[in-house]
């Protein structure tokens, strides 16, 4: 695995902690991290922050990062999600080598450790109902009350726990709880539940377990068993850290990892709750987990976001303990910068009107040469065919233009990019008076190829030969939500942007699009577009707009 990020890492408080640990020799100088997704949904941009942080930090310090599925809730988890998560982490550019682990790999050890806790008087089987447990937990201002079962003897606890495991009891009849302190100011320490009965088959362990360990109990022990040194998690786990440490302190585990919390990524106009994303998919508000409007890694991949841009974004936003909301434009700028460097250029016309160049021979094709990339000659050149009839954007023509409009109008001149200067002599109209076709003449002495003759015309427009044009379907996207914080709304469905998808059913592209091995292009003057991985076919070219050329994210509109 190599570090593919562009710049040197920026300092952050986690790097400071690790640097100090390295100086003091804590953890023997090792850095071992893990990315611990629950396989109950697809990864989203928030997870990317955690992936880049965990894998990136390990890379930087010559350490290791494990991929560990936190698969302790069989009711919501599925192998489909697990496989997709593996693919998405790889796509983002990271690799766990042979260190793919599952919390379910540790079920037997976790059970043994729970028996150790029982034997030490640190855990007991509680036979209260879930509701009784809830109401006796107390509040922030009032202590909780001890369970009537709190002082069961060790033998009874071990026996009941074994029978819970064997499936003798119904769900909810008993739970195993830690025996800590029902008056603890931190509610997480008021005898938290460690195990509950779930009569649900698990996607890896099948029917062999009837009890499943809770996250807080599982996570710290899994970390310790894997020799994790720095267990990086999001801020909401800060209050759980005393429990993380308590569990490890009671047990004879191989090591005691340090939990460090950081602020989760929040992006404006974006939902990052798996539950809500699932609702968007299930209820058909989007076409699937990989809908290009989704903040999932699959969606962004299909939209054409390069993984390097996402990594750069995660580096740029940094890692802090202060919760902030990042503007979506920051991510888009990373995408633009990456694609500006890497995307071949091509011309496409999204809202066409026909231009007929009357003094250009009818059966002639002139092949003009154009650079594939304006700033990087290593991309080479492409051949662009010019014929008597070309498509230009309807927006590049006005009947009665204002002074600053440097494009086509009656009697005005404009340069066809890489080609000649044309003048609009006549406008043919439909019955309603709308322009249908522009009759133009070209100045044969005005250039062609890459070099112009020095004639100064202010406007240069893109165009596509009608005879050589590839028919394209182009999908333009706007924000999926029309409020900055859809997650805070009572119902995020009320804030879906009805105009988040606009399909241009018939656009035209230059022929080099069909010959290029690339999938993402800059359509000159329009933005970045990528072939749709699902719907694109040899006889049907479908492009998604990845990003506009400038920060016009709010508008579904061509740029000029
Ligand atoms: P769940 O509610 O299902 O637990 P989750 O978003 O926490 O949802 P996990 O699969 O548990 O999903 O997440 C895996 C890892 O990614 C966790 O360590 C989690 O803290 C981290 N993570 C999730 N969302 C974000 C986010 N928005 N920013 C940074 N890290 C995140
Ligand atoms: Mg989680």
Coordinates of C-alpha atoms and ligand atoms in Angstrom, one line a residue:
X1 CA 0.0 0.0 0.0
X2 CA 1.5 3.4 -0.9
X3 CA 0.5 6.8 0.2
X4 CA -1.1 8.5 -2.8
X5 CA -2.0 11.8 -1.2
X6 CA -0.7 14.9 -2.9
X7 CA 0.8 17.0 -0.2
X8 CA 2.5 16.5 3.2
X9 CA 0.1 15.7 6.0
X10 CA -1.2 18.6 8.0
X11 CA -0.7 18.6 11.7
X12 CA -3.7 17.6 13.8
X13 CA -4.3 16.7 17.5
X14 CA -4.2 13.0 16.7
X15 CA -0.8 13.3 15.1
X16 CA 0.4 15.2 18.1
X17 CA -0.8 12.4 20.5
X18 CA 0.9 9.8 18.4
X19 CA 4.1 11.8 18.1
X20 CA 4.1 12.1 21.9
X21 CA 3.4 8.3 22.3
X22 CA 6.3 7.6 19.9
X23 CA 8.7 9.8 21.9
X24 CA 7.6 8.2 25.2
X25 CA 7.7 4.7 23.8
X26 CA 4.1 4.0 24.6
X27 CA 2.7 1.0 22.7
X28 CA 6.4 0.1 21.9
X29 CA 6.3 2.8 19.2
X30 CA 3.7 0.9 17.2
X31 CA 0.8 2.5 15.4
X32 CA -2.1 0.1 14.8
X33 CA -5.5 1.5 13.9
X34 CA -8.8 0.0 12.5
X35 CA -11.7 1.0 10.5
X36 CA -14.8 -0.6 12.1
X37 CA -17.9 -0.3 10.0
X38 CA -21.1 -2.1 10.8
X39 CA -22.3 -3.9 7.7
X40 CA -25.7 -2.5 7.8
X41 CA -25.5 0.0 5.0
X42 CA -23.3 1.5 2.3
X43 CA -20.3 3.8 3.2
X44 CA -20.8 7.5 2.8
X45 CA -18.6 10.6 2.7
X46 CA -18.6 10.7 6.5
X47 CA -17.1 7.2 6.6
X48 CA -14.5 8.4 4.1
X49 CA -13.2 10.8 6.7
X50 CA -12.8 7.9 9.2
X51 CA -11.2 5.6 6.5
X52 CA -8.7 8.3 5.4
X53 CA -7.9 9.1 9.0
X54 CA -7.4 5.5 10.1
X55 CA -5.6 4.1 7.1
X56 CA -3.8 7.4 6.4
X57 CA -2.5 7.6 10.0
X58 CA -1.2 4.1 9.9
X59 CA 0.5 4.7 6.6
X60 CA 2.2 7.8 7.8
X61 CA 3.7 6.1 10.8
X62 CA 4.6 2.9 9.1
X63 CA 1.9 1.1 11.0
X64 CA -1.1 -1.0 10.1
X65 CA -4.8 -0.5 9.8
X66 CA -7.3 -3.4 10.0
X67 CA -10.7 -3.6 8.5
X68 CA -13.0 -4.9 11.1
X69 CA -16.7 -5.5 10.6
X70 CA -18.5 -4.6 13.8
X71 CA -21.2 -7.3 13.2
X72 CA -22.9 -7.7 16.5
X73 CA -26.5 -6.9 15.4
X74 CA -27.6 -9.7 13.1
X75 CA -31.1 -8.2 12.6
X76 CA -29.8 -5.3 10.4
X77 CA -26.6 -6.7 8.9
X78 CA -26.0 -8.4 5.6
X79 CA -23.1 -9.9 3.5
X80 CA -24.2 -7.7 0.6
X81 CA -23.2 -4.6 2.7
X82 CA -20.0 -6.2 3.8
X83 CA -18.8 -6.9 0.3
X84 CA -19.8 -3.4 -0.8
X85 CA -17.8 -1.9 2.1
X86 CA -14.7 -3.9 1.1
X87 CA -15.0 -2.7 -2.5
X88 CA -15.6 0.9 -1.5
X89 CA -12.6 1.0 0.9
X90 CA -10.4 -0.4 -1.9
X91 CA -11.8 2.1 -4.4
X92 CA -10.9 4.9 -2.0
X93 CA -7.3 3.6 -2.3
X94 CA -6.7 1.7 0.9
X95 CA -5.9 -1.9 1.6
X96 CA -6.0 -4.0 4.7
X97 CA -3.8 -6.8 3.2
X98 CA -4.8 -10.0 5.1
X99 CA -6.2 -8.1 8.1
X100 CA -9.9 -8.4 7.5
X101 CA -11.6 -9.2 10.9
X102 CA -15.0 -9.5 12.3
X103 CA -16.3 -8.9 15.7
X104 CA -18.1 -12.2 15.3
X105 CA -14.7 -13.9 15.0
X106 CA -14.4 -13.0 18.7
X107 CA -17.8 -14.2 20.0
X108 CA -16.3 -17.2 21.8
X109 CA -13.6 -15.1 23.5
X110 CA -16.1 -12.4 24.3
X111 CA -18.3 -15.0 26.0
X112 CA -15.3 -16.3 28.0
X113 CA -14.4 -12.7 29.1
X114 CA -18.0 -12.2 30.2
X115 CA -17.8 -15.3 32.3
X116 CA -14.6 -13.8 33.8
X117 CA -16.5 -10.7 34.7
X118 CA -19.3 -12.7 36.3
X119 CA -16.7 -14.7 38.3
X120 CA -15.1 -11.4 39.5
X121 CA -18.5 -10.1 40.6
X122 CA -18.4 -7.5 37.8
X123 CA -21.4 -8.7 35.8
X124 CA -24.8 -10.3 36.5
X125 CA -27.8 -11.6 34.8
X126 CA -30.7 -9.2 35.1
X127 CA -34.2 -10.5 34.7
X128 CA -36.0 -7.2 34.6
X129 CA -37.8 -6.2 31.4
X130 CA -36.3 -3.8 29.0
X131 CA -38.8 -1.2 30.2
X132 CA -37.9 -1.8 33.9
X133 CA -34.2 -1.4 33.1
X134 CA -34.9 1.8 31.3
X135 CA -36.9 3.5 34.0
X136 CA -34.5 2.5 36.8
X137 CA -31.5 3.9 35.0
X138 CA -32.2 7.3 36.4
X139 CA -31.6 10.6 34.7
X140 CA -28.8 13.2 34.3
X141 CA -29.8 14.6 37.7
X142 CA -31.1 11.5 39.5
X143 CA -29.2 8.3 40.2
X144 CA -30.5 5.0 39.0
X145 CA -31.8 2.2 41.2
X146 CA -30.2 -1.1 41.7
X147 CA -31.8 -4.1 40.0
X148 CA -33.4 -6.7 42.4
X149 CA -31.1 -9.2 40.6
X150 CA -27.9 -7.3 41.1
X151 CA -26.7 -9.5 43.9
X152 CA -27.2 -12.9 42.3
X153 CA -24.4 -15.2 43.2
X154 CA -21.8 -16.2 40.8
X155 CA -23.0 -19.7 40.2
X156 CA -26.5 -18.6 39.4
X157 CA -25.2 -16.0 37.1
X158 CA -22.9 -18.4 35.2
X159 CA -25.8 -20.9 35.0
X160 CA -28.3 -18.4 33.6
X161 CA -25.8 -16.9 31.2
X162 CA -24.9 -20.4 29.9
X163 CA -28.6 -21.1 29.4
X164 CA -29.1 -17.7 27.7
X165 CA -26.4 -18.8 25.3
X166 CA -28.0 -22.2 24.8
X167 CA -31.3 -20.5 23.7
X168 CA -33.4 -21.6 26.7
X169 CA -35.0 -18.2 27.1
X170 CA -37.0 -15.9 25.0
X171 CA -35.8 -12.5 23.8
X172 CA -36.0 -9.9 26.6
X173 CA -36.3 -12.5 29.4
X174 CA -32.7 -11.8 30.7
X175 CA -29.7 -9.6 29.8
X176 CA -26.2 -9.7 31.1
X177 CA -25.2 -6.4 32.7
X178 CA -21.9 -5.0 34.0
X179 CA -22.0 -4.4 37.7
X180 CA -20.5 -0.9 38.0
X181 CA -22.4 1.8 39.8
X182 CA -26.1 2.7 39.4
X183 CA -25.3 6.2 40.9
X184 CA -22.4 7.0 38.5
X185 CA -22.7 10.5 37.1
X186 CA -22.0 9.1 33.6
X187 CA -25.1 7.1 32.7
X188 CA -23.0 4.8 30.5
X189 CA -21.5 3.4 33.7
X190 CA -24.9 2.6 35.3
X191 CA -24.7 -1.2 34.9
X192 CA -24.7 -1.1 31.1
X193 CA -26.1 -4.1 29.2
X194 CA -23.3 -6.3 27.9
X195 CA -25.4 -9.1 26.2
X196 CA -28.9 -9.6 25.1
X197 CA -30.9 -12.5 23.8
X198 CA -31.6 -12.3 20.0
X199 CA -33.1 -15.2 18.3
X200 CA -31.9 -14.1 14.9
X201 CA -29.5 -16.0 12.6
X202 CA -26.2 -14.2 12.0
X203 CA -24.8 -13.8 8.5
X204 CA -21.6 -15.4 9.6
X205 CA -22.2 -17.5 12.6
X206 CA -25.6 -18.8 11.5
X207 CA -27.7 -20.2 14.3
X208 CA -24.9 -20.9 16.7
X209 CA -25.6 -17.9 19.0
X210 CA -28.7 -16.9 20.8
X211 CA -27.1 -14.0 22.6
X212 CA -25.2 -11.1 21.0
X213 CA -22.7 -8.8 22.7
X214 CA -23.4 -5.0 22.8
X215 CA -21.2 -2.6 20.9
X216 CA -19.5 -1.0 23.9
X217 CA -18.5 -4.3 25.3
X218 CA -17.4 -5.8 21.9
X219 CA -15.5 -2.8 20.6
X220 CA -12.9 -2.3 23.3
X221 CA -12.2 -6.1 23.5
X222 CA -11.9 -6.4 19.7
X223 CA -9.5 -3.5 19.7
X224 CA -7.4 -5.1 22.5
X225 CA -7.4 -8.6 20.8
X226 CA -6.1 -7.0 17.6
X227 CA -3.4 -5.0 19.3
X228 CA -4.9 -1.7 18.3
X229 CA -2.9 1.2 19.7
X230 CA -5.1 4.2 18.8
X231 CA -8.8 3.6 18.6
X232 CA -10.1 6.6 16.7
X233 CA -13.8 7.2 16.9
X234 CA -16.3 10.0 16.6
X235 CA -17.1 12.4 19.4
X236 CA -20.4 10.8 20.4
X237 CA -18.3 8.0 22.0
X238 CA -16.5 10.4 24.3
X239 CA -18.9 9.6 27.1
X240 CA -18.5 5.9 26.4
X241 CA -14.7 6.0 26.9
X242 CA -14.9 5.4 30.7
X243 CA -16.8 2.2 29.9
X244 CA -14.3 1.3 27.2
X245 CA -11.5 1.7 29.8
X246 CA -13.5 0.0 32.6
X247 CA -14.1 -3.2 30.6
X248 CA -10.4 -3.5 29.6
X249 CA -9.3 -2.8 33.1
X250 CA -11.3 -5.7 34.5
X251 CA -10.0 -8.2 32.1
X252 CA -6.8 -9.9 31.3
X253 CA -6.5 -8.6 27.7
X254 CA -3.4 -8.4 25.6
X255 CA -3.2 -4.6 25.6
X256 CA -5.1 -1.4 26.5
X257 CA -5.7 0.7 23.4
X258 CA -6.3 4.4 23.7
X259 CA -9.6 5.7 22.5
X260 CA -9.4 9.1 20.8
X261 CA -12.5 11.0 19.7
X262 CA -12.7 13.4 16.7
X263 CA -15.5 15.4 15.2
X264 CA -17.6 13.6 12.7
X265 CA -17.8 15.0 9.2
X266 CA -21.0 17.0 8.5
X267 CA -21.6 18.4 5.0
X268 CA -24.3 21.0 4.3
X269 CA -27.2 19.9 2.1
X270 CA -26.3 16.3 2.8
X271 CA -27.6 13.5 5.0
X272 CA -25.1 11.1 6.5
X273 CA -27.4 9.0 8.6
X274 CA -27.5 5.4 7.3
X275 CA -31.0 5.0 8.4
X276 CA -32.2 8.0 6.5
X277 CA -30.1 7.1 3.4
X278 CA -31.8 3.7 3.5
X279 CA -35.2 5.4 3.6
X280 CA -34.3 7.4 0.5
X281 CA -33.5 4.2 -1.3
X282 CA -36.4 2.1 0.0
X283 CA -38.9 4.8 -0.7
X284 CA -37.6 5.4 -4.2
X285 CA -36.6 9.0 -3.7
X286 CA -33.4 8.1 -5.5
X287 CA -32.6 5.2 -7.9
X288 CA -30.5 3.3 -5.5
X289 CA -27.4 3.4 -3.2
X290 CA -25.3 4.4 -6.2
X291 CA -27.6 7.2 -7.4
X292 CA -25.2 10.0 -8.4
X293 CA -27.0 12.4 -6.0
X294 CA -26.3 10.1 -3.0
X295 CA -23.5 11.0 -0.6
X296 CA -22.5 7.4 -0.6
X297 CA -19.1 6.4 -2.0
X298 CA -20.9 4.4 -4.6
X299 CA -23.0 7.4 -5.6
X300 CA -19.9 9.7 -5.7
X301 CA -18.0 7.1 -7.7
X302 CA -20.9 6.9 -10.3
X303 CA -21.1 10.6 -10.3
X304 CA -17.4 10.7 -11.4
X305 CA -15.7 11.9 -8.2
X306 CA -12.1 10.6 -8.3
X307 CA -11.0 8.8 -5.1
X308 CA -8.0 11.1 -5.0
X309 CA -10.3 14.1 -4.7
X310 CA -12.1 12.6 -1.8
X311 CA -8.8 11.8 -0.1
X312 CA -7.6 15.3 -0.7
X313 CA -10.9 16.6 0.7
X314 CA -10.5 14.6 3.9
X315 CA -7.0 15.9 4.3
X316 CA -8.1 19.5 3.7
X317 CA -10.9 19.5 6.2
X318 CA -8.6 18.2 8.9
X319 CA -9.3 16.5 12.1
X320 CA -10.5 18.3 15.1
X321 CA -12.6 17.9 18.2
X322 CA -14.8 20.8 17.3
X323 CA -18.0 19.9 15.4
X324 CA -18.4 22.1 12.3
X325 CA -20.4 21.9 9.1
X326 CA -18.3 21.8 5.9
X327 CA -19.7 23.4 2.8
X328 CA -20.3 21.0 0.0
X329 CA -18.4 23.4 -2.3
X330 CA -15.2 22.4 -0.5
X331 CA -15.6 18.8 -1.7
X332 CA -16.6 20.0 -5.2
X333 CA -13.5 22.1 -5.4
X334 CA -11.3 19.1 -4.7
X335 CA -13.1 17.3 -7.4
X336 CA -12.6 20.1 -9.9
X337 CA -9.0 20.5 -9.1
X338 CA -8.3 16.8 -9.6
X339 CA -10.3 16.6 -12.8
X340 CA -8.8 19.8 -14.2
X341 CA -5.5 17.9 -14.0
X342 CA -6.7 14.5 -15.2
X343 CA -9.7 14.8 -17.4
X344 CA -9.3 14.9 -21.2
X345 CA -11.2 17.7 -23.0
X346 CA -14.0 17.3 -25.5
X347 CA -16.8 19.4 -26.9
X348 CA -20.4 18.6 -26.4
X349 CA -23.5 20.6 -27.0
X350 CA -26.3 20.2 -24.4
X351 CA -28.9 22.6 -25.7
X352 CA -28.4 22.6 -29.5
X353 CA -29.3 24.9 -32.3
X354 CA -28.1 24.2 -35.8
X355 CA -25.6 26.4 -37.6
X356 CA -25.3 26.1 -41.4
X357 CA -22.0 27.5 -42.8
X358 CA -23.2 28.4 -46.3
X359 CA -19.8 28.9 -47.8
X360 CA -18.4 25.6 -46.5
X361 CA -18.6 22.7 -49.1
X362 CA -21.5 20.3 -48.4
X363 CA -19.6 17.0 -48.7
X364 CA -16.4 18.1 -47.0
X365 CA -14.9 17.3 -43.6
X366 CA -12.0 19.3 -42.4
X367 CA -10.2 17.5 -39.5
X368 CA -8.9 20.1 -37.0
X369 CA -6.3 19.3 -34.5
X370 CA -6.9 20.1 -30.8
X371 CA -5.0 19.4 -27.6
X372 CA -6.6 16.8 -25.4
X373 CA -5.5 18.9 -22.4
X374 CA -4.7 22.6 -22.6
X375 CA -2.0 22.5 -19.9
X376 CA -0.5 19.1 -20.3
X377 CA 0.9 18.1 -23.7
X378 CA 1.5 14.5 -22.6
X379 CA -2.2 14.0 -23.2
X380 CA -1.5 14.5 -27.0
X381 CA -4.0 15.8 -29.5
X382 CA -7.4 14.8 -30.8
X383 CA -9.0 15.3 -34.2
X384 CA -12.2 17.3 -34.4
X385 CA -14.2 17.2 -37.6
X386 CA -15.7 20.4 -39.0
X387 CA -18.5 20.2 -41.6
X388 CA -21.0 22.6 -43.2
X389 CA -23.5 22.0 -40.4
X390 CA -22.6 22.2 -36.8
X391 CA -24.5 22.2 -33.5
X392 CA -23.8 25.1 -31.1
X393 CA -25.6 25.9 -27.8
X394 CA -28.8 27.8 -28.2
X395 CA -27.6 30.0 -25.3
X396 CA -24.7 31.1 -27.4
X397 CA -27.0 33.0 -29.8
X398 CA -29.2 36.0 -29.0
X399 CA -31.5 38.0 -31.3
X400 CA -30.9 41.2 -29.5
X401 CA -27.9 40.9 -27.3
X402 CA -26.7 43.3 -24.6
X403 CA -23.4 44.9 -25.1
X404 CA -21.4 42.4 -23.1
X405 CA -22.6 39.3 -24.9
X406 CA -19.6 38.3 -27.0
X407 CA -21.2 35.4 -28.8
X408 CA -23.4 35.0 -31.8
X409 CA -26.1 37.5 -32.9
X410 CA -27.3 38.8 -36.2
X411 CA -24.3 40.2 -38.1
X412 CA -21.9 39.3 -35.3
X413 CA -18.8 37.1 -35.4
X414 CA -17.6 34.4 -33.1
X415 CA -14.8 31.8 -33.3
X416 CA -15.7 28.1 -33.4
X417 CA -13.2 26.7 -30.9
X418 CA -10.1 25.3 -32.7
X419 CA -11.6 26.5 -35.9
X420 CA -12.7 29.5 -37.9
X421 CA -14.5 32.7 -37.3
X422 CA -18.1 32.6 -38.4
X423 CA -20.6 35.4 -39.0
X424 CA -24.3 35.1 -38.5
X425 CA -26.0 36.3 -41.7
X426 CA -29.6 35.1 -41.3
X427 CA -31.9 33.4 -38.8
X428 CA -34.5 30.9 -39.8
X429 CA -37.4 30.7 -37.5
X430 CA -40.3 28.4 -36.5
X431 CA -43.9 29.4 -36.7
X432 CA -43.7 31.0 -33.2
X433 CA -40.7 33.1 -34.3
X434 CA -38.2 31.1 -32.3
X435 CA -34.8 30.7 -34.0
X436 CA -34.5 27.3 -35.6
X437 CA -31.3 27.5 -37.6
X438 CA -28.5 30.1 -38.0
X439 CA -27.2 30.7 -41.5
X440 CA -23.6 31.7 -41.3
X441 CA -20.5 32.2 -43.4
X442 CA -17.0 31.4 -42.3
X443 CA -13.8 33.3 -42.9
X444 CA -11.4 30.7 -44.5
X445 CA -8.4 32.9 -43.6
X446 CA -9.2 33.0 -39.9
X447 CA -7.3 29.9 -38.9
X448 CA -8.3 26.4 -38.1
X449 CA -6.2 24.0 -36.2
X450 CA -4.6 25.1 -33.0
X451 CA -3.3 28.5 -34.2
X452 CA -5.5 31.4 -35.1
X453 CA -4.5 33.9 -37.6
X454 CA -4.4 36.6 -35.0
X455 CA -7.9 38.0 -35.9
X456 CA -9.4 39.2 -32.7
X457 CA -13.0 38.2 -32.0
X458 CA -14.1 38.3 -28.4
X459 CA -16.1 35.1 -28.3
X460 CA -15.0 31.5 -28.7
X461 CA -17.8 28.9 -28.5
X462 CA -17.8 25.2 -28.5
X463 CA -19.6 23.2 -31.3
X464 CA -20.0 19.7 -32.7
X465 CA -20.3 18.7 -36.4
X466 CA -23.8 17.4 -37.0
X467 CA -22.5 14.8 -39.4
X468 CA -20.1 13.3 -36.8
X469 CA -21.9 14.0 -33.6
X470 CA -22.5 11.2 -31.1
X471 CA -26.0 11.3 -29.5
X472 CA -25.7 11.7 -25.8
X473 CA -28.1 11.6 -22.8
X474 CA -26.8 13.9 -20.2
X475 CA -27.9 13.9 -16.6
X476 CA -27.5 17.2 -14.6
X477 CA -27.7 17.2 -10.9
X478 CA -28.6 19.7 -8.3
X479 CA -28.6 19.4 -4.5
X480 CA -30.8 16.5 -3.3
X481 CA -32.1 18.7 -0.5
X482 CA -33.2 22.3 -0.6
X483 CA -32.2 23.2 3.0
X484 CA -28.7 23.3 4.4
X485 CA -29.4 20.9 7.3
X486 CA -32.0 18.3 6.1
X487 CA -30.9 16.0 9.0
X488 CA -32.3 18.5 11.5
X489 CA -35.7 18.7 9.8
X490 CA -38.7 17.0 11.4
X491 CA -39.0 15.0 8.2
X492 CA -36.1 15.2 5.7
X493 CA -38.6 14.1 2.9
X494 CA -40.2 17.5 3.1
X495 CA -37.0 19.1 1.9
X496 CA -36.2 16.9 -1.1
X497 CA -35.3 19.2 -4.0
X498 CA -37.8 18.4 -6.8
X499 CA -35.3 19.7 -9.4
X500 CA -32.4 17.6 -8.2
X501 CA -32.2 15.7 -11.5
X502 CA -32.6 17.2 -15.0
X503 CA -32.2 14.8 -17.9
X504 CA -31.0 16.2 -21.3
X505 CA -32.3 13.5 -23.5
X506 CA -30.6 14.6 -26.7
X507 CA -27.2 16.2 -26.5
X508 CA -24.4 15.9 -29.0
X509 CA -20.7 15.0 -28.4
X510 CA -17.6 15.1 -30.6
X511 CA -16.5 11.7 -31.9
X512 CA -13.3 11.5 -29.8
X513 CA -15.6 10.6 -26.9
X514 CA -16.2 7.2 -28.4
X515 CA -12.5 6.6 -29.1
X516 CA -11.2 7.6 -25.7
X517 CA -10.5 5.1 -23.0
X518 CA -11.3 7.8 -20.4
X519 CA -14.6 7.8 -18.6
X520 CA -14.5 11.4 -17.3
X521 CA -14.1 14.4 -19.5
X522 CA -14.2 18.1 -19.3
X523 CA -16.9 19.2 -21.8
X524 CA -15.3 22.5 -22.7
X525 CA -17.1 25.5 -21.2
X526 CA -19.7 23.2 -19.6
X527 CA -18.1 21.2 -16.8
X528 CA -16.9 17.7 -15.9
X529 CA -19.0 14.8 -17.1
X530 CA -18.5 11.1 -16.6
X531 CA -19.9 8.1 -18.4
X532 CA -22.7 6.4 -16.4
X533 CA -21.4 3.0 -15.3
X534 CA -24.9 1.6 -15.2
X535 CA -26.8 2.9 -18.2
X536 CA -24.1 3.8 -20.7
X537 CA -24.0 1.3 -23.6
X538 CA -22.3 1.1 -27.0
X539 CA -25.5 2.4 -28.7
X540 CA -26.5 4.8 -25.9
X541 CA -23.9 7.1 -24.4
X542 CA -25.1 8.4 -21.0
X543 CA -23.1 11.0 -19.1
X544 CA -23.5 12.3 -15.6
X545 CA -22.4 15.8 -14.8
X546 CA -19.8 15.4 -12.1
X547 CA -19.3 19.1 -11.5
X548 CA -19.6 22.5 -13.1
X549 CA -16.5 24.4 -14.0
X550 CA -17.0 27.0 -11.3
X551 CA -18.8 27.0 -8.0
X552 CA -22.4 27.2 -9.3
X553 CA -23.5 24.2 -7.4
X554 CA -26.8 25.8 -6.5
X555 CA -28.0 26.1 -10.1
X556 CA -28.8 23.5 -12.7
X557 CA -27.6 25.6 -15.6
X558 CA -24.8 25.5 -18.2
X559 CA -21.9 27.7 -17.4
X560 CA -20.4 29.9 -20.0
Ligands
LIG1 P1 -24.5 3.5 12.9 O1 -25.5 4.4 13.5 O2 -25.1 2.4 12.1 O3 -23.4 3.0 13.9 P2 -22.3 4.9 11.8 O4 -22.4 6.0 10.8 O5 -21.6 5.1 13.0 O6 -23.8 4.4 11.9 P3 -20.5 2.7 11.3 O7 -20.6 1.6 10.3 O8 -20.6 2.3 12.8 O9 -21.6 3.7 11.0 O10 -19.2 3.6 11.1 C1 -18.0 3.1 10.9 C2 -17.0 4.1 11.4 O11 -17.1 5.3 10.6 C3 -17.2 4.5 12.8 O12 -15.9 4.5 13.4 C4 -17.8 5.8 12.8 O13 -17.4 6.6 13.9 C5 -17.2 6.4 11.5 N1 -18.1 7.4 10.9 C6 -19.4 7.3 10.6 N2 -19.9 8.4 10.2 C7 -19.0 9.4 10.3 C8 -18.9 10.8 9.9 N3 -19.9 11.4 9.5 N4 -17.7 11.4 10.1 C9 -16.6 10.7 10.5 N5 -16.6 9.4 10.8 C10 -17.8 8.7 10.7
LIG2 MG1 -21.4 3.2 14.5

